[in-house]
mmCIF file of C-alpha atoms in Angstrom:
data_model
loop_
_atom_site.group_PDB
_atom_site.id
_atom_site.type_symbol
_atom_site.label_atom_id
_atom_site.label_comp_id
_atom_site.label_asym_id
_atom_site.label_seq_id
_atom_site.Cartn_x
_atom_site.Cartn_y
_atom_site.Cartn_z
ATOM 1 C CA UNK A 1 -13.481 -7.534 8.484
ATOM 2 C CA UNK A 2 -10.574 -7.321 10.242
ATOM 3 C CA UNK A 3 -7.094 -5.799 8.300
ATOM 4 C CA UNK A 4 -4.023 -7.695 8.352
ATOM 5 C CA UNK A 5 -0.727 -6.423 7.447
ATOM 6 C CA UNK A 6 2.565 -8.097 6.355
ATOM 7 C CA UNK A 7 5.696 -6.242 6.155
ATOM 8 C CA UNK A 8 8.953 -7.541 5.936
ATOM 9 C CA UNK A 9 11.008 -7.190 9.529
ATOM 10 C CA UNK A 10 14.456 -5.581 7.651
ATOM 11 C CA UNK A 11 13.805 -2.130 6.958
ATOM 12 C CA UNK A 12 15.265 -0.247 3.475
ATOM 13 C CA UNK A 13 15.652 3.393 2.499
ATOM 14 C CA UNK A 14 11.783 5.159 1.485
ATOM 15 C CA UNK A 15 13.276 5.987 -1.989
ATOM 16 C CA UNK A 16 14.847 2.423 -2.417
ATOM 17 C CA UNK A 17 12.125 0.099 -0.390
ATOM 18 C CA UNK A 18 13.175 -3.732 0.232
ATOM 19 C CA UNK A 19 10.661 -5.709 -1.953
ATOM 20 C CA UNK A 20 11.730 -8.826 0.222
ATOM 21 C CA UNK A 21 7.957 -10.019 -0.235
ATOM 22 C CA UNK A 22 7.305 -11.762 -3.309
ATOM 23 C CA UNK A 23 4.230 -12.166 -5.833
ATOM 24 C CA UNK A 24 4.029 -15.648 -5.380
ATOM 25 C CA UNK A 25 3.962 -15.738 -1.778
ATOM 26 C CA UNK A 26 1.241 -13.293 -1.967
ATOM 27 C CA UNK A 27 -0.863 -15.327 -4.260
ATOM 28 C CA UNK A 28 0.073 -18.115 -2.152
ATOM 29 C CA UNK A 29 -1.367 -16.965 0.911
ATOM 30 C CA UNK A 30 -4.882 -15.685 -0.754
ATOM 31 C CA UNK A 31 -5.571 -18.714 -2.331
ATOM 32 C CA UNK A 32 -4.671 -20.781 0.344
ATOM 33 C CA UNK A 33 -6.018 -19.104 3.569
ATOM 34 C CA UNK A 34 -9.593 -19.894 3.791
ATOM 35 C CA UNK A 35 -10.177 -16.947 6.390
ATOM 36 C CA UNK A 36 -8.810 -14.443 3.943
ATOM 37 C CA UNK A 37 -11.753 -12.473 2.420
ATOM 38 C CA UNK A 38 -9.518 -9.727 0.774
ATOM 39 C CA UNK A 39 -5.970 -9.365 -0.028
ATOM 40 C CA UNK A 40 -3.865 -6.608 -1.794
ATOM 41 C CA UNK A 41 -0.269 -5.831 -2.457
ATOM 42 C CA UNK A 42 1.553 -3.272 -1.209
ATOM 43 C CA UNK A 43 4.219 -1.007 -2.049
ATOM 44 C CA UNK A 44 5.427 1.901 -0.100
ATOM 45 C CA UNK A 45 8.096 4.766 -1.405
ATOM 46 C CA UNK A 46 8.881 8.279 -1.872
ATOM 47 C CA UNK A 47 8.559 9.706 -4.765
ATOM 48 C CA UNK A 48 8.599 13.835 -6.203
ATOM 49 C CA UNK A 49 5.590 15.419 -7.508
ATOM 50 C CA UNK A 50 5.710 18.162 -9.033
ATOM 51 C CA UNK A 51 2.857 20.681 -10.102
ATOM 52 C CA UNK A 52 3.003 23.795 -11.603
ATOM 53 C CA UNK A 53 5.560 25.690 -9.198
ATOM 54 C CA UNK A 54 4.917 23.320 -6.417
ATOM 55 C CA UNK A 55 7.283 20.373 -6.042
ATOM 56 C CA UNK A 56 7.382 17.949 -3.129
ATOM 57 C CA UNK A 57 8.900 14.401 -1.836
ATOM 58 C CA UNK A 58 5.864 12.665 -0.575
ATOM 59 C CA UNK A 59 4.911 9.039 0.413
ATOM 60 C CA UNK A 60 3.408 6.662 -2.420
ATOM 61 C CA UNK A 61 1.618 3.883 -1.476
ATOM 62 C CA UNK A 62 1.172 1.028 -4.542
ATOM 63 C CA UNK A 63 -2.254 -0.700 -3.727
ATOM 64 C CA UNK A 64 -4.698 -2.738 -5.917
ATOM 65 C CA UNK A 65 -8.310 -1.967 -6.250
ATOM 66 C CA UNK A 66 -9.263 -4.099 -2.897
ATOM 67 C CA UNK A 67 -6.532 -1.781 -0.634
ATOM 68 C CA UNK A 68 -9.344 1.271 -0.333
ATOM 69 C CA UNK A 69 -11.980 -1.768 1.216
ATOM 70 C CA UNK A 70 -9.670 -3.376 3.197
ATOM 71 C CA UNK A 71 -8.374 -0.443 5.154
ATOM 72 C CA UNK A 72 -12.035 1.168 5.156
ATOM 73 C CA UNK A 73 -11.035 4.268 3.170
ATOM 74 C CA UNK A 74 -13.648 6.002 0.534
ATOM 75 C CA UNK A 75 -12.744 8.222 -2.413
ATOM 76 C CA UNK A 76 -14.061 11.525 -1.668
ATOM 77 C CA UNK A 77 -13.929 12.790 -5.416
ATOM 78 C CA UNK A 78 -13.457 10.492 -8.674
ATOM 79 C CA UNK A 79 -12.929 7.475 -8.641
ATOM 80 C CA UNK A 80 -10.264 4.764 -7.443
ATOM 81 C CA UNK A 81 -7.732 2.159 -8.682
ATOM 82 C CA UNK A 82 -9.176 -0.212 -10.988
ATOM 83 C CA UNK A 83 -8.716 -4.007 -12.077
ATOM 84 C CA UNK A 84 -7.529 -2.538 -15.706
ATOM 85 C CA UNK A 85 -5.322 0.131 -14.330
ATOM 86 C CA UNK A 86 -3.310 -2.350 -12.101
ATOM 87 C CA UNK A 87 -3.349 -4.793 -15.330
ATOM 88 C CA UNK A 88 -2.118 -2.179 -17.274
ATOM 89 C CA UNK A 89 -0.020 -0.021 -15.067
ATOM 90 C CA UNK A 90 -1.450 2.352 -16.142
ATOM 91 C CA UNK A 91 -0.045 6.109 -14.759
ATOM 92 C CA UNK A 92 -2.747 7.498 -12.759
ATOM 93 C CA UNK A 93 -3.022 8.627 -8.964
ATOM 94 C CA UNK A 94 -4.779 8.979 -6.181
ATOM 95 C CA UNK A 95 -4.018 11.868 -3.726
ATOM 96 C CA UNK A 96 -4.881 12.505 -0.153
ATOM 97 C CA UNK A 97 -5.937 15.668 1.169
ATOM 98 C CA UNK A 98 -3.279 17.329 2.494
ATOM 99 C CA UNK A 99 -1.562 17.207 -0.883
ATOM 100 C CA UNK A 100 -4.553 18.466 -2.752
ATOM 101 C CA UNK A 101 -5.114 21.347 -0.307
ATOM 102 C CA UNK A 102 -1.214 22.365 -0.864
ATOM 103 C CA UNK A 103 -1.586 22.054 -4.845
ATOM 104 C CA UNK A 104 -4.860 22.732 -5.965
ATOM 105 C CA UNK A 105 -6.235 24.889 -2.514
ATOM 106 C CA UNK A 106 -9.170 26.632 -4.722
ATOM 107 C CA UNK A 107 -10.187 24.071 -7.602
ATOM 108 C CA UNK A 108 -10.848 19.982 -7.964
ATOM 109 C CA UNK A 109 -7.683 18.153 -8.460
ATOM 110 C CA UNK A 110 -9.638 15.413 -10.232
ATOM 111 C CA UNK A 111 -8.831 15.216 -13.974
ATOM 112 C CA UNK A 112 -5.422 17.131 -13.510
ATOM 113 C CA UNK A 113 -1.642 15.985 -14.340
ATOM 114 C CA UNK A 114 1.357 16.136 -12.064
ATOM 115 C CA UNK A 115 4.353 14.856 -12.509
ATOM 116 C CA UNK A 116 5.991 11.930 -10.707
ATOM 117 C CA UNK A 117 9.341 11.141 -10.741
ATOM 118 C CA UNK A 118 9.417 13.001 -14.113
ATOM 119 C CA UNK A 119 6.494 11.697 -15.483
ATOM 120 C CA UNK A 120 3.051 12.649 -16.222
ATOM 121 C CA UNK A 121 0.759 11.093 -14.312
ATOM 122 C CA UNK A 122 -3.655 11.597 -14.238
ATOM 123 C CA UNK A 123 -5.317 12.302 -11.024
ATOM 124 C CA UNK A 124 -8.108 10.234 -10.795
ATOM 125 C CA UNK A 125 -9.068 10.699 -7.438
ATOM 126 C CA UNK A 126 -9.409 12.143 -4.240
ATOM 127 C CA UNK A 127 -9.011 9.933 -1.287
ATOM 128 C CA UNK A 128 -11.438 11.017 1.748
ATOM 129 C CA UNK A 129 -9.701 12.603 5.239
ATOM 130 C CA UNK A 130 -7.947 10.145 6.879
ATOM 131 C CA UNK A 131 -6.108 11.997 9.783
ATOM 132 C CA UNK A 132 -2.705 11.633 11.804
ATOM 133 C CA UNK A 133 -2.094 8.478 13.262
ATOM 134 C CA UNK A 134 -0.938 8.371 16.991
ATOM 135 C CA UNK A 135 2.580 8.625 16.488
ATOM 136 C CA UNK A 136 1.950 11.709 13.922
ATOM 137 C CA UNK A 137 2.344 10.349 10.348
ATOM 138 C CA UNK A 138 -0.101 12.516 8.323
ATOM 139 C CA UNK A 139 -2.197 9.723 6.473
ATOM 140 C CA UNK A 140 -3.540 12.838 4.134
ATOM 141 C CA UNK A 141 -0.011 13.578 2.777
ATOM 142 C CA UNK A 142 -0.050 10.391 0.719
ATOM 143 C CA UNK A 143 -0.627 9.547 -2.897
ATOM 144 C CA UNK A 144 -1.914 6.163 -3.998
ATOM 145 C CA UNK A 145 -0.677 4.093 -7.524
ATOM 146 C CA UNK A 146 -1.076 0.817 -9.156
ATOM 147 C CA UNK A 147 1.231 -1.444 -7.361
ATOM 148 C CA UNK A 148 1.984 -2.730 -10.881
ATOM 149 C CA UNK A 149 2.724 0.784 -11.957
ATOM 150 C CA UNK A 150 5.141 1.962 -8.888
ATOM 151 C CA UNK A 151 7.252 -1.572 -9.595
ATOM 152 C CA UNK A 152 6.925 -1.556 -13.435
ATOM 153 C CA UNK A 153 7.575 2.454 -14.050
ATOM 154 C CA UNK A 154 8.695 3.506 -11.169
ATOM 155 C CA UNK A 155 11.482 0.854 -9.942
ATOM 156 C CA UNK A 156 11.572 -1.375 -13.351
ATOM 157 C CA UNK A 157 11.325 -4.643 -11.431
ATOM 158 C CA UNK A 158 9.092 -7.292 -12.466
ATOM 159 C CA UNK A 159 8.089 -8.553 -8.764
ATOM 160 C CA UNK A 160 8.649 -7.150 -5.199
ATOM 161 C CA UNK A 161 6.292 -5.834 -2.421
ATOM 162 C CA UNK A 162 6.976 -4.159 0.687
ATOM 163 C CA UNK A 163 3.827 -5.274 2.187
ATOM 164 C CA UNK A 164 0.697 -7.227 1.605
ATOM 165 C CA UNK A 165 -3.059 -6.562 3.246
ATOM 166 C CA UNK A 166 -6.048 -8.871 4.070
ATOM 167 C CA UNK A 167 -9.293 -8.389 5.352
ATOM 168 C CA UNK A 168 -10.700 -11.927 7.267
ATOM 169 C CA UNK A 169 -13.767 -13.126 6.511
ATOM 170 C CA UNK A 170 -14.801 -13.583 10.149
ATOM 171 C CA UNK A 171 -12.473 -11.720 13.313
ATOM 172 C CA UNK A 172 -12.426 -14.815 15.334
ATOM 173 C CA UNK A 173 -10.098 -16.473 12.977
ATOM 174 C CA UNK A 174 -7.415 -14.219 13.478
ATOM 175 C CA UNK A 175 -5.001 -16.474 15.538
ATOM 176 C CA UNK A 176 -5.973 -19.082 13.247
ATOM 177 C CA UNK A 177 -5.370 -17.195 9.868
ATOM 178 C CA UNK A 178 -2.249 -15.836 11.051
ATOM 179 C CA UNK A 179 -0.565 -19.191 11.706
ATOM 180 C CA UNK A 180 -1.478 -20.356 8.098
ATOM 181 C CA UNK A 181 0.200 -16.897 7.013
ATOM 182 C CA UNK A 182 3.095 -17.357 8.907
ATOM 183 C CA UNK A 183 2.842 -20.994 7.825
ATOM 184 C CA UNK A 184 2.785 -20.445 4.360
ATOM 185 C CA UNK A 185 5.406 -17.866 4.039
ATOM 186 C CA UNK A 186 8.193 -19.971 6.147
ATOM 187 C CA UNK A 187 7.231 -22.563 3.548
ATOM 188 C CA UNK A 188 8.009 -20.362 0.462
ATOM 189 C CA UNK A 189 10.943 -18.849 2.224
ATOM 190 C CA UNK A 190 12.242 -22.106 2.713
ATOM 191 C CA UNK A 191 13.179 -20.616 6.099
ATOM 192 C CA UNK A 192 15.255 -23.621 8.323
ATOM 193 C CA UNK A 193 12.451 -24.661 11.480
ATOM 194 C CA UNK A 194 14.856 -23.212 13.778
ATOM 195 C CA UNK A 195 14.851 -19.729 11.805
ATOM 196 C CA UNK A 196 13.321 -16.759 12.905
ATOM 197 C CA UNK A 197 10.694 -14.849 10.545
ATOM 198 C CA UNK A 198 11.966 -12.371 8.178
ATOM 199 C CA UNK A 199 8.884 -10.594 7.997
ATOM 200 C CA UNK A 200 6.123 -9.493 10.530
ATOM 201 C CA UNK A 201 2.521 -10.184 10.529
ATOM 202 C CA UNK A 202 0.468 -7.117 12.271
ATOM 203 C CA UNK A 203 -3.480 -7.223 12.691
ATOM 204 C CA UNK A 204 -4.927 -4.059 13.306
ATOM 205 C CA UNK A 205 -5.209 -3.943 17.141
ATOM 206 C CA UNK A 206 -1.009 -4.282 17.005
ATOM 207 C CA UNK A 207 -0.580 -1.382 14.342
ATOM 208 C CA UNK A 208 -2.858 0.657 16.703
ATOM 209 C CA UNK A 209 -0.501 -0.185 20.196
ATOM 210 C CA UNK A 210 2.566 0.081 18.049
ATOM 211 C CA UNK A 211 1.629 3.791 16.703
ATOM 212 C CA UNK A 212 0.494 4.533 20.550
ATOM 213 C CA UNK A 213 3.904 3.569 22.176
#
């Protein structure tokens, strides 16, 4: 499988992201792409967590239980988000390893409660070593909610994504599935045809030459 991501082109503050993408359009584009062969929302924001004497602004990325899959990314320790906790928003995390060797440097974080934003949240896993990307974003220093939870709890909105991910069922496809995308979400935007996009489609060769520049 090949990942696809979807952001929106206008860019917001981290601790007030533009949810320009919309629900609909998301389940618009799953249901009617046949090259899709996985899809999840995304959210992306900053957040405090705080933990015993430790407190910290990191990134938090909202994801549904296909977003581990489609960006090829295992749970080293627990377990990960699940169809009932994104149904639920329910308040529990995910946190990458940089975070859990700053909090918890000599015990399993797994099981343990930190506050975000305020509020108590479960640690319910521990995402495997990702690394530093090219242009030196520390993919470690993340932690990982319910989409549902970061826009229901977190925001209080009802709808609103930052991003949205697919897999493809087959790589060749790609121009292909990326026209029906683009298709699609011009459609639902009710964009004029003389309009440019408000949003950007990336596959994953692009995210790669855009982190390298």
């Amino acid at each position: 499988t090949d990942p696809k991501a979807l952001q929106p082109r206008n860019k917001n503050s981290l601790t007030l992201p533009n949810l320009s993408l919309k629900m609909s359009e998301y389940e618009a584009i799953l249901h009617e792409t046949p090259g899709i062969a996985l899809g999840s929302p995304g959210i992306f924001t900053r957040v405090q967590i705080v933990y015993e004497s430790h407190n910290r602004i990191v990134s938090c990325v909202g994801a549904s239980e296909h977003m581990l899959e489609i960006r090829n990314w295992n749970v080293q320790e627990g377990s990960g988000i699940t169809p009932h906790d994104t149904v639920g928003a329910k308040k529990v995390v995910l946190i990458g390893q940089t975070i859990a060797k700053d909090l918890f440097p000599d015990d399993s974080p797994v099981g343990k409660t930190i506050r975000i934003n305020k509020v108590p949240y479960e640690i319910v896993g521990l995402l495997a070593e990702k690394g530093r990307r090219a242009d030196g974003f520390d993919e470690d220093d993340v932690i990982m909610c319910p989409y549902t939870t970061i826009q229901k709890r977190m925001l209080s909105v009802n709808d609103g994504l930052t991003s949205m991910l697919f897999s493809l069922k087959d790589r060749s496809t790609m121009s292909q599935t990326t026209e029906t995308i683009r298709s699609i979400l011009r459609h639902k935007k009710k964009l004029a045809a003389d309009a440019d996009d408000t949003f950007t489609i990336f596959n994953q060769d692009e995210i790669a030459k855009t982190s390298e520049a």
